[in-house]
mmCIF file of C-alpha atoms and ligand atoms in Angstrom:
data_model
loop_
_atom_site.group_PDB
_atom_site.id
_atom_site.type_symbol
_atom_site.label_atom_id
_atom_site.label_comp_id
_atom_site.label_asym_id
_atom_site.label_seq_id
_atom_site.Cartn_x
_atom_site.Cartn_y
_atom_site.Cartn_z
ATOM 1 C CA UNK A 131 -14.726 42.032 85.906
ATOM 2 C CA UNK A 132 -15.495 39.008 88.043
ATOM 3 C CA UNK A 133 -17.386 41.151 90.561
ATOM 4 C CA UNK A 134 -19.390 42.776 87.817
ATOM 5 C CA UNK A 135 -20.430 39.401 86.455
ATOM 6 C CA UNK A 136 -21.532 38.249 89.903
ATOM 7 C CA UNK A 137 -23.512 41.451 90.346
ATOM 8 C CA UNK A 138 -25.296 41.051 87.034
ATOM 9 C CA UNK A 139 -25.979 37.347 87.149
ATOM 10 C CA UNK A 140 -26.068 36.728 90.866
ATOM 11 C CA UNK A 141 -25.357 33.262 92.138
ATOM 12 C CA UNK A 142 -25.716 31.751 88.691
ATOM 13 C CA UNK A 143 -22.363 33.288 87.818
ATOM 14 C CA UNK A 144 -20.708 31.199 90.507
ATOM 15 C CA UNK A 145 -21.705 28.103 88.552
ATOM 16 C CA UNK A 146 -20.676 29.643 85.275
ATOM 17 C CA UNK A 147 -20.040 26.906 82.723
ATOM 18 C CA UNK A 148 -16.952 26.838 80.527
ATOM 19 C CA UNK A 149 -19.192 27.261 77.481
ATOM 20 C CA UNK A 150 -20.711 30.416 78.912
ATOM 21 C CA UNK A 151 -17.277 31.701 79.812
ATOM 22 C CA UNK A 152 -16.274 31.285 76.183
ATOM 23 C CA UNK A 153 -19.220 33.321 75.003
ATOM 24 C CA UNK A 154 -17.930 36.150 77.179
ATOM 25 C CA UNK A 155 -14.482 35.967 75.632
ATOM 26 C CA UNK A 156 -15.153 37.959 72.431
ATOM 27 C CA UNK A 157 -16.324 40.942 74.474
ATOM 28 C CA UNK A 158 -13.199 40.780 76.558
ATOM 29 C CA UNK A 159 -11.127 40.655 73.378
ATOM 30 C CA UNK A 160 -12.939 43.640 71.926
ATOM 31 C CA UNK A 161 -11.820 45.606 74.957
ATOM 32 C CA UNK A 162 -8.148 44.787 74.385
ATOM 33 C CA UNK A 163 -6.638 48.156 73.467
ATOM 34 C CA UNK A 164 -3.684 46.445 71.823
ATOM 35 C CA UNK A 165 -6.013 44.816 69.321
ATOM 36 C CA UNK A 166 -7.232 48.249 68.308
ATOM 37 C CA UNK A 167 -3.643 49.472 67.991
ATOM 38 C CA UNK A 168 -2.689 46.493 65.811
ATOM 39 C CA UNK A 169 -5.737 47.243 63.638
ATOM 40 C CA UNK A 170 -4.096 50.552 62.729
ATOM 41 C CA UNK A 171 -1.625 48.583 60.632
ATOM 42 C CA UNK A 172 -2.747 47.961 57.093
ATOM 43 C CA UNK A 173 -1.354 46.258 54.056
ATOM 44 C CA UNK A 174 -1.567 49.213 51.684
ATOM 45 C CA UNK A 175 0.288 51.533 54.030
ATOM 46 C CA UNK A 176 3.023 48.942 54.631
ATOM 47 C CA UNK A 177 3.372 48.372 50.891
ATOM 48 C CA UNK A 178 3.482 52.118 50.193
ATOM 49 C CA UNK A 179 6.358 52.571 52.649
ATOM 50 C CA UNK A 180 8.335 49.747 51.031
ATOM 51 C CA UNK A 181 7.583 51.208 47.604
ATOM 52 C CA UNK A 182 8.826 54.629 48.698
ATOM 53 C CA UNK A 183 12.088 53.128 49.968
ATOM 54 C CA UNK A 184 12.687 51.553 46.563
ATOM 55 C CA UNK A 185 12.859 55.002 44.921
ATOM 56 C CA UNK A 186 16.444 55.094 46.256
ATOM 57 C CA UNK A 187 17.501 51.939 44.440
ATOM 58 C CA UNK A 188 19.514 49.475 46.507
ATOM 59 C CA UNK A 189 20.514 52.146 49.102
ATOM 60 C CA UNK A 190 24.080 50.863 49.182
ATOM 61 C CA UNK A 191 26.009 52.326 52.133
ATOM 62 C CA UNK A 192 28.440 55.155 51.368
ATOM 63 C CA UNK A 193 26.470 56.490 48.394
ATOM 64 C CA UNK A 194 24.282 59.531 47.731
ATOM 65 C CA UNK A 195 21.256 57.272 47.297
ATOM 66 C CA UNK A 196 21.858 55.822 50.775
ATOM 67 C CA UNK A 197 22.128 59.327 52.240
ATOM 68 C CA UNK A 198 18.984 60.448 50.392
ATOM 69 C CA UNK A 199 17.097 57.441 51.781
ATOM 70 C CA UNK A 200 18.292 58.294 55.290
ATOM 71 C CA UNK A 201 17.062 61.895 54.886
ATOM 72 C CA UNK A 202 13.722 60.624 53.633
ATOM 73 C CA UNK A 203 13.337 58.181 56.531
ATOM 74 C CA UNK A 204 14.106 60.908 59.057
ATOM 75 C CA UNK A 205 11.565 63.237 57.415
ATOM 76 C CA UNK A 206 8.948 60.484 57.645
ATOM 77 C CA UNK A 207 9.649 59.898 61.345
ATOM 78 C CA UNK A 208 9.255 63.641 61.949
ATOM 79 C CA UNK A 209 5.994 63.653 60.006
ATOM 80 C CA UNK A 210 4.655 60.964 62.385
ATOM 81 C CA UNK A 211 5.186 63.425 65.242
ATOM 82 C CA UNK A 212 8.656 62.578 66.552
ATOM 83 C CA UNK A 213 10.525 65.683 67.704
ATOM 84 C CA UNK A 214 13.492 63.642 68.965
ATOM 85 C CA UNK A 215 14.895 62.027 65.818
ATOM 86 C CA UNK A 216 18.650 61.695 66.214
ATOM 87 C CA UNK A 217 21.588 60.610 64.112
ATOM 88 C CA UNK A 218 24.383 58.362 65.236
ATOM 89 C CA UNK A 219 27.627 59.271 63.477
ATOM 90 C CA UNK A 220 30.516 56.885 62.941
ATOM 91 C CA UNK A 221 33.276 56.186 60.464
ATOM 92 C CA UNK A 222 33.420 53.255 58.150
ATOM 93 C CA UNK A 223 36.800 52.178 56.807
ATOM 94 C CA UNK A 224 36.454 48.637 55.570
ATOM 95 C CA UNK A 225 39.169 46.113 56.118
ATOM 96 C CA UNK A 226 37.613 42.860 55.062
ATOM 97 C CA UNK A 227 33.980 43.616 54.256
ATOM 98 C CA UNK A 228 32.717 40.457 55.921
ATOM 99 C CA UNK A 229 35.146 40.544 58.863
ATOM 100 C CA UNK A 230 35.045 44.195 59.919
ATOM 101 C CA UNK A 231 37.287 45.723 62.550
ATOM 102 C CA UNK A 232 35.897 46.153 66.023
ATOM 103 C CA UNK A 233 35.332 43.637 68.739
ATOM 104 C CA UNK A 234 32.704 40.982 68.152
ATOM 105 C CA UNK A 235 29.975 40.766 70.763
ATOM 106 C CA UNK A 236 31.359 37.477 71.999
ATOM 107 C CA UNK A 237 33.482 34.565 70.997
ATOM 108 C CA UNK A 238 30.326 33.145 69.539
ATOM 109 C CA UNK A 239 30.140 35.864 66.899
ATOM 110 C CA UNK A 240 30.800 34.358 63.510
ATOM 111 C CA UNK A 241 31.014 30.892 65.007
ATOM 112 C CA UNK A 242 27.452 30.518 66.221
ATOM 113 C CA UNK A 243 26.259 28.984 62.997
ATOM 114 C CA UNK A 244 22.701 28.885 61.912
ATOM 115 C CA UNK A 245 21.636 25.286 61.897
ATOM 116 C CA UNK A 246 22.709 22.474 59.647
ATOM 117 C CA UNK A 247 21.528 22.577 56.055
ATOM 118 C CA UNK A 248 19.207 19.775 55.043
ATOM 119 C CA UNK A 249 17.460 18.974 51.808
ATOM 120 C CA UNK A 250 18.003 20.749 48.497
ATOM 121 C CA UNK A 251 20.449 23.661 48.532
ATOM 122 C CA UNK A 252 21.112 26.313 45.926
ATOM 123 C CA UNK A 253 24.136 28.624 45.844
ATOM 124 C CA UNK A 254 23.790 32.126 47.327
ATOM 125 C CA UNK A 255 25.902 35.253 47.021
ATOM 126 C CA UNK A 256 25.908 38.991 46.418
ATOM 127 C CA UNK A 257 25.439 40.187 42.874
ATOM 128 C CA UNK A 258 28.111 42.749 41.968
ATOM 129 C CA UNK A 259 27.512 42.746 38.215
ATOM 130 C CA UNK A 260 25.542 45.815 37.047
ATOM 131 C CA UNK A 261 24.698 44.121 33.754
ATOM 132 C CA UNK A 262 22.611 41.574 35.625
ATOM 133 C CA UNK A 263 20.140 44.429 36.215
ATOM 134 C CA UNK A 264 18.133 44.572 32.961
ATOM 135 C CA UNK A 265 16.327 47.805 33.908
ATOM 136 C CA UNK A 266 18.598 50.556 32.588
ATOM 137 C CA UNK A 267 17.088 53.264 34.767
ATOM 138 C CA UNK A 268 17.638 51.225 37.906
ATOM 139 C CA UNK A 269 21.139 50.296 36.767
ATOM 140 C CA UNK A 270 21.941 54.011 36.433
ATOM 141 C CA UNK A 271 20.372 54.772 39.821
ATOM 142 C CA UNK A 272 22.580 52.124 41.440
ATOM 143 C CA UNK A 273 25.746 53.089 39.568
ATOM 144 C CA UNK A 274 27.522 55.151 42.204
ATOM 145 C CA UNK A 275 30.019 53.091 44.205
ATOM 146 C CA UNK A 276 30.289 53.476 47.974
ATOM 147 C CA UNK A 277 32.961 55.762 49.426
ATOM 148 C CA UNK A 278 34.774 55.307 52.733
ATOM 149 C CA UNK A 279 34.544 57.603 55.746
ATOM 150 C CA UNK A 280 31.797 59.203 57.792
ATOM 151 C CA UNK A 281 28.446 57.454 58.108
ATOM 152 C CA UNK A 282 25.125 58.221 59.765
ATOM 153 C CA UNK A 283 22.055 56.325 60.877
ATOM 154 C CA UNK A 284 18.786 57.602 62.316
ATOM 155 C CA UNK A 285 16.620 56.676 65.282
ATOM 156 C CA UNK A 286 13.665 58.131 67.187
ATOM 157 C CA UNK A 287 12.123 57.349 70.558
ATOM 158 C CA UNK A 288 8.634 56.926 71.957
ATOM 159 C CA UNK A 289 9.110 58.088 75.536
ATOM 160 C CA UNK A 290 7.490 56.061 78.302
ATOM 161 C CA UNK A 291 5.121 57.799 80.694
ATOM 162 C CA UNK A 292 6.126 56.097 83.950
ATOM 163 C CA UNK A 293 9.427 54.404 83.012
ATOM 164 C CA UNK A 294 11.146 56.674 80.505
ATOM 165 C CA UNK A 295 14.449 55.273 81.780
ATOM 166 C CA UNK A 296 13.850 51.822 80.218
ATOM 167 C CA UNK A 297 13.331 50.879 76.572
ATOM 168 C CA UNK A 298 13.034 48.213 73.934
ATOM 169 C CA UNK A 299 15.019 48.695 70.722
ATOM 170 C CA UNK A 300 13.109 47.867 67.530
ATOM 171 C CA UNK A 301 15.372 47.786 64.483
ATOM 172 C CA UNK A 302 15.937 47.057 60.816
ATOM 173 C CA UNK A 303 18.701 47.996 58.382
ATOM 174 C CA UNK A 304 18.025 50.595 55.699
ATOM 175 C CA UNK A 305 21.096 49.830 53.557
ATOM 176 C CA UNK A 306 21.128 47.183 50.867
ATOM 177 C CA UNK A 307 23.053 46.006 47.831
ATOM 178 C CA UNK A 308 22.886 43.662 44.842
ATOM 179 C CA UNK A 309 21.775 46.060 42.036
ATOM 180 C CA UNK A 310 18.044 45.750 42.738
ATOM 181 C CA UNK A 311 15.821 47.855 44.995
ATOM 182 C CA UNK A 312 16.574 46.066 48.281
ATOM 183 C CA UNK A 313 12.801 45.798 48.634
ATOM 184 C CA UNK A 314 12.891 42.690 50.779
ATOM 185 C CA UNK A 315 16.422 43.042 52.215
ATOM 186 C CA UNK A 316 15.691 45.174 53.989
ATOM 187 C CA UNK A 317 13.051 47.599 52.760
ATOM 188 C CA UNK A 318 10.533 45.156 54.226
ATOM 189 C CA UNK A 319 12.032 45.404 57.728
ATOM 190 C CA UNK A 320 12.689 49.139 57.485
ATOM 191 C CA UNK A 321 9.066 49.790 56.478
ATOM 192 C CA UNK A 322 7.884 47.555 59.340
ATOM 193 C CA UNK A 323 9.845 49.580 61.894
ATOM 194 C CA UNK A 324 8.620 52.859 60.373
ATOM 195 C CA UNK A 325 4.998 51.680 60.448
ATOM 196 C CA UNK A 326 5.364 50.733 64.109
ATOM 197 C CA UNK A 327 6.942 54.110 64.894
ATOM 198 C CA UNK A 328 3.973 55.773 63.193
ATOM 199 C CA UNK A 329 1.371 53.801 65.135
ATOM 200 C CA UNK A 330 3.039 54.158 68.531
ATOM 201 C CA UNK A 331 2.932 57.951 67.942
ATOM 202 C CA UNK A 332 -0.663 57.920 66.665
ATOM 203 C CA UNK A 333 -3.509 59.564 68.637
ATOM 204 C CA UNK A 334 -4.288 58.109 72.048
ATOM 205 C CA UNK A 335 -1.343 55.702 72.290
ATOM 206 C CA UNK A 336 0.713 55.826 75.482
ATOM 207 C CA UNK A 337 3.352 53.409 76.743
ATOM 208 C CA UNK A 338 4.728 53.118 80.265
ATOM 209 C CA UNK A 339 8.181 52.211 78.991
ATOM 210 C CA UNK A 340 10.122 53.748 76.109
ATOM 211 C CA UNK A 341 10.654 52.317 72.631
ATOM 212 C CA UNK A 342 13.514 53.260 70.309
ATOM 213 C CA UNK A 343 13.106 52.743 66.584
ATOM 214 C CA UNK A 344 16.525 52.307 64.908
ATOM 215 C CA UNK A 345 17.202 52.190 61.171
ATOM 216 C CA UNK A 346 20.710 50.785 61.035
ATOM 217 C CA UNK A 347 23.144 51.567 58.252
ATOM 218 C CA UNK A 348 26.058 49.383 57.107
ATOM 219 C CA UNK A 349 24.428 46.083 57.998
ATOM 220 C CA UNK A 350 25.538 44.535 54.735
ATOM 221 C CA UNK A 351 29.200 45.374 55.398
ATOM 222 C CA UNK A 352 29.287 43.559 58.725
ATOM 223 C CA UNK A 353 26.710 45.062 61.099
ATOM 224 C CA UNK A 354 28.885 48.171 61.453
ATOM 225 C CA UNK A 355 26.030 50.569 62.223
ATOM 226 C CA UNK A 356 24.686 48.434 65.065
ATOM 227 C CA UNK A 357 28.223 47.901 66.396
ATOM 228 C CA UNK A 358 28.837 51.670 66.338
ATOM 229 C CA UNK A 359 25.614 52.249 68.276
ATOM 230 C CA UNK A 360 26.714 49.811 70.975
ATOM 231 C CA UNK A 361 30.236 51.256 71.128
ATOM 232 C CA UNK A 362 28.958 54.797 71.565
ATOM 233 C CA UNK A 363 25.841 54.301 73.656
ATOM 234 C CA UNK A 364 25.978 51.162 75.810
ATOM 235 C CA UNK A 365 27.700 52.985 78.668
ATOM 236 C CA UNK A 366 25.084 55.776 78.678
ATOM 237 C CA UNK A 367 22.237 53.431 79.605
ATOM 238 C CA UNK A 368 19.835 54.589 82.297
ATOM 239 C CA UNK A 369 21.635 57.868 83.034
ATOM 240 C CA UNK A 370 19.446 60.886 83.645
ATOM 241 C CA UNK A 371 20.800 63.889 81.753
ATOM 242 C CA UNK A 372 20.719 66.593 82.944
ATOM 243 C CA UNK A 373 20.239 65.408 86.544
ATOM 244 C CA UNK A 374 16.676 65.922 87.787
ATOM 245 C CA UNK A 375 15.282 66.446 84.268
ATOM 246 C CA UNK A 376 13.564 63.034 83.951
ATOM 247 C CA UNK A 377 15.290 62.793 80.574
ATOM 248 C CA UNK A 378 17.259 59.735 79.624
ATOM 249 C CA UNK A 379 19.230 60.058 76.384
ATOM 250 C CA UNK A 380 19.875 56.311 76.476
ATOM 251 C CA UNK A 381 17.215 54.443 78.441
ATOM 252 C CA UNK A 382 18.300 51.066 79.853
ATOM 253 C CA UNK A 383 18.016 48.353 77.207
ATOM 254 C CA UNK A 384 15.338 45.752 78.008
ATOM 255 C CA UNK A 385 15.428 43.924 74.684
ATOM 256 C CA UNK A 386 16.506 44.277 71.074
ATOM 257 C CA UNK A 387 14.282 43.106 68.229
ATOM 258 C CA UNK A 388 15.607 43.061 64.646
ATOM 259 C CA UNK A 389 13.586 42.702 61.415
ATOM 260 C CA UNK A 390 15.491 41.578 58.335
ATOM 261 C CA UNK A 391 13.849 40.103 55.175
ATOM 262 C CA UNK A 392 10.160 39.746 55.955
ATOM 263 C CA UNK A 393 8.399 38.778 52.722
ATOM 264 C CA UNK A 394 9.365 35.578 50.967
ATOM 265 C CA UNK A 395 8.506 32.142 52.341
ATOM 266 C CA UNK A 396 8.041 29.909 49.306
ATOM 267 C CA UNK A 397 9.765 26.886 50.754
ATOM 268 C CA UNK A 398 12.832 24.845 50.012
ATOM 269 C CA UNK A 399 14.378 24.853 46.514
ATOM 270 C CA UNK A 400 12.861 22.273 44.193
ATOM 271 C CA UNK A 401 14.982 19.421 42.892
ATOM 272 C CA UNK A 402 15.943 21.526 39.834
ATOM 273 C CA UNK A 403 17.244 24.297 42.094
ATOM 274 C CA UNK A 404 14.420 26.755 41.427
ATOM 275 C CA UNK A 405 12.145 28.178 44.105
ATOM 276 C CA UNK A 406 8.358 27.694 43.960
ATOM 277 C CA UNK A 407 6.689 30.782 42.459
ATOM 278 C CA UNK A 408 3.846 30.814 44.960
ATOM 279 C CA UNK A 409 3.996 31.196 48.698
ATOM 280 C CA UNK A 410 3.941 27.866 50.521
ATOM 281 C CA UNK A 411 0.795 27.091 52.531
ATOM 282 C CA UNK A 412 2.940 26.672 55.667
ATOM 283 C CA UNK A 413 4.366 30.210 55.468
ATOM 284 C CA UNK A 414 5.196 31.596 58.901
ATOM 285 C CA UNK A 415 7.053 34.309 60.769
ATOM 286 C CA UNK A 416 10.384 33.013 62.082
ATOM 287 C CA UNK A 417 11.403 34.355 65.471
ATOM 288 C CA UNK A 418 14.978 33.449 66.356
ATOM 289 C CA UNK A 419 17.144 33.809 69.458
ATOM 290 C CA UNK A 420 20.762 32.632 69.679
ATOM 291 C CA UNK A 421 21.382 29.634 71.905
ATOM 292 C CA UNK A 422 25.080 30.553 72.263
ATOM 293 C CA UNK A 423 24.401 34.077 73.535
ATOM 294 C CA UNK A 424 25.236 34.888 77.141
ATOM 295 C CA UNK A 425 21.598 35.909 77.565
ATOM 296 C CA UNK A 426 20.155 32.939 75.646
ATOM 297 C CA UNK A 427 17.613 32.078 78.359
ATOM 298 C CA UNK A 428 16.296 35.630 78.540
ATOM 299 C CA UNK A 429 16.267 35.949 74.752
ATOM 300 C CA UNK A 430 14.328 32.716 74.469
ATOM 301 C CA UNK A 431 11.786 34.065 76.919
ATOM 302 C CA UNK A 432 11.464 37.185 74.781
ATOM 303 C CA UNK A 433 11.005 35.036 71.675
ATOM 304 C CA UNK A 434 8.120 33.158 73.317
ATOM 305 C CA UNK A 435 6.517 36.471 74.295
ATOM 306 C CA UNK A 436 6.566 37.339 70.598
ATOM 307 C CA UNK A 437 5.161 33.919 69.728
ATOM 308 C CA UNK A 438 2.275 34.567 72.129
ATOM 309 C CA UNK A 439 1.688 38.016 70.633
ATOM 310 C CA UNK A 440 1.537 36.399 67.189
ATOM 311 C CA UNK A 441 -1.126 34.010 68.524
ATOM 312 C CA UNK A 442 -3.122 36.946 69.830
ATOM 313 C CA UNK A 443 -2.739 39.561 67.104
ATOM 314 C CA UNK A 444 -1.489 38.233 63.749
ATOM 315 C CA UNK A 445 -4.329 37.875 61.253
ATOM 316 C CA UNK A 446 -3.004 35.313 58.754
ATOM 317 C CA UNK A 447 0.264 33.581 59.597
ATOM 318 C CA UNK A 448 1.573 31.718 62.636
ATOM 319 C CA UNK A 449 5.029 32.106 64.145
ATOM 320 C CA UNK A 450 7.818 29.619 64.822
ATOM 321 C CA UNK A 451 10.648 30.020 67.329
ATOM 322 C CA UNK A 452 14.187 28.834 66.570
ATOM 323 C CA UNK A 453 17.584 28.959 68.338
ATOM 324 C CA UNK A 454 19.898 30.118 65.518
ATOM 325 C CA UNK A 455 19.600 33.912 65.285
ATOM 326 C CA UNK A 456 22.532 34.986 63.149
ATOM 327 C CA UNK A 457 23.926 37.464 60.622
ATOM 328 C CA UNK A 458 21.937 40.559 61.414
ATOM 329 C CA UNK A 459 22.061 43.637 63.644
ATOM 330 C CA UNK A 460 20.724 41.864 66.721
ATOM 331 C CA UNK A 461 23.849 39.668 66.864
ATOM 332 C CA UNK A 462 26.197 42.271 68.411
ATOM 333 C CA UNK A 463 23.558 42.985 71.083
ATOM 334 C CA UNK A 464 23.008 39.396 72.138
ATOM 335 C CA UNK A 465 25.462 39.243 75.056
ATOM 336 C CA UNK A 466 24.340 42.605 76.424
ATOM 337 C CA UNK A 467 20.551 42.429 76.245
ATOM 338 C CA UNK A 468 17.974 39.781 75.274
ATOM 339 C CA UNK A 469 18.035 39.938 71.464
ATOM 340 C CA UNK A 470 15.866 38.281 68.826
ATOM 341 C CA UNK A 471 15.206 38.592 65.101
ATOM 342 C CA UNK A 472 12.025 38.228 63.062
ATOM 343 C CA UNK A 473 12.267 37.018 59.460
ATOM 344 C CA UNK A 474 10.543 35.267 56.565
ATOM 345 C CA UNK A 475 12.642 32.127 57.148
ATOM 346 C CA UNK A 476 15.386 30.934 59.458
ATOM 347 C CA UNK A 477 18.456 32.883 58.406
ATOM 348 C CA UNK A 478 20.985 30.111 58.799
ATOM 349 C CA UNK A 479 19.648 26.850 57.541
ATOM 350 C CA UNK A 480 16.933 28.208 55.226
ATOM 351 C CA UNK A 481 17.920 31.573 53.727
ATOM 352 C CA UNK A 482 21.522 30.351 53.883
ATOM 353 C CA UNK A 483 20.543 27.262 51.900
ATOM 354 C CA UNK A 484 19.045 29.365 49.118
ATOM 355 C CA UNK A 485 15.364 29.582 50.037
ATOM 356 C CA UNK A 486 15.159 33.224 48.896
ATOM 357 C CA UNK A 487 16.204 33.698 45.249
ATOM 358 C CA UNK A 488 15.901 37.500 45.559
ATOM 359 C CA UNK A 489 18.513 37.750 48.313
ATOM 360 C CA UNK A 490 21.198 40.294 47.307
ATOM 361 C CA UNK A 491 20.091 39.967 43.678
ATOM 362 C CA UNK A 492 18.841 42.407 40.996
ATOM 363 C CA UNK A 493 15.394 40.816 41.336
ATOM 364 C CA UNK A 494 14.933 42.140 44.887
ATOM 365 C CA UNK A 495 12.366 44.589 43.515
ATOM 366 C CA UNK A 496 9.033 45.836 44.812
ATOM 367 C CA UNK A 497 7.362 44.356 41.718
ATOM 368 C CA UNK A 498 8.726 40.879 42.473
ATOM 369 C CA UNK A 499 6.495 40.324 45.499
ATOM 370 C CA UNK A 500 2.810 39.412 45.671
ATOM 371 C CA UNK A 501 0.261 40.601 48.183
ATOM 372 C CA UNK A 502 0.624 37.280 49.985
ATOM 373 C CA UNK A 503 4.326 38.018 50.416
ATOM 374 C CA UNK A 504 3.656 41.542 51.663
ATOM 375 C CA UNK A 505 1.015 40.165 54.013
ATOM 376 C CA UNK A 506 3.581 37.869 55.632
ATOM 377 C CA UNK A 507 5.626 40.994 56.415
ATOM 378 C CA UNK A 508 2.505 42.688 57.742
ATOM 379 C CA UNK A 509 1.926 39.728 60.073
ATOM 380 C CA UNK A 510 5.423 40.172 61.469
ATOM 381 C CA UNK A 511 4.527 43.828 62.049
ATOM 382 C CA UNK A 512 1.353 42.765 63.887
ATOM 383 C CA UNK A 513 3.453 40.359 65.969
ATOM 384 C CA UNK A 514 6.039 42.933 67.003
ATOM 385 C CA UNK A 515 3.487 45.678 67.560
ATOM 386 C CA UNK A 516 1.416 43.421 69.815
ATOM 387 C CA UNK A 517 4.439 42.112 71.719
ATOM 388 C CA UNK A 518 6.042 45.512 72.242
ATOM 389 C CA UNK A 519 2.712 47.053 73.243
ATOM 390 C CA UNK A 520 2.310 44.339 75.908
ATOM 391 C CA UNK A 521 5.905 44.644 77.115
ATOM 392 C CA UNK A 522 5.824 48.433 77.387
ATOM 393 C CA UNK A 523 2.361 48.648 78.999
ATOM 394 C CA UNK A 524 0.627 50.347 76.087
ATOM 395 C CA UNK A 525 -2.791 51.955 76.507
ATOM 396 C CA UNK A 526 -5.160 53.522 74.029
ATOM 397 C CA UNK A 527 -7.576 56.345 74.749
ATOM 398 C CA UNK A 528 -10.066 57.203 72.088
HETATM 399 ZN ZN1 ZN B 191 19.387 42.120 55.556
#
């Protein structure tokens, strides 16, 4: 590029002024293939995917509606062009639903906290009362209780052209609860991951490294689906199978990025305990790493890469980075691979203090959210798409 400029403008280019350099910048930006890839995301498509997920009610794990949602998600991934969708199978036998069996990722698990609450707090919890759902149809749809036993979750992989043996994991959980539609928690993250899977498989997109899109199950019971994935697949990383085939059933993990509750950033509860009806002007995408993770330094670096991608590619909302990633499927990964989460708010000190009145409640419905809310989720999608495209060496041919 520099040589070309010198050729066109001769010696004058050697004395190129900063102002002139800035006038060149838009052209350079227009040539950024990642910008064109991010432009393939759109609000209506993101909303439509969330809306479709809500046809299965709250998708509570261990129910027919959860299994139907899983089948639907897999069919969608296939329709995007993935021929390698796979299901991870595991068994779920709850002991204590919030303290499940199985080894925690580290001593920090459960003790890492999420930041100290400050300001007004409102109580949070999981609604288990069907009568709190006034919509009779939805109440009936959500009526079946979860069983115990075999479980499944689905993933698909964009295979890298030059480094198929390495991958980033991009995840969200497809299960929910609370007698609503689990539109925000976590239809919003599930739809984000599905939209990214669609775009990375769209015409002309190639990546040097691989990307795995995982739709975890059993998050709400204690991250059991993500834990099962680690238990079954961590040891398979980077192994070519069969030998000489250039196929890697489990590429080496380079990073894990979770998306969980993407829509609602209306601010702190008001003095009367209610949440503002409108989105706050300072709404942002919260990127969190965990400062107590063994790989905290690497995870922080990953978080800043996402922050930079937000600067470059998000159309409406900025990002903020925080050190308290907690209570989602990236937690069990955090000592094994740099792991971060993207959310509407900080999970610990904000969502935990009651900033989202829809959380695990009957009002977590598609109809609850405004276009501004959906657009915040879309900006998280732009952030992750841009960051992952950069990290995997994405190119676009037209
Ligand atoms: Zn969630």
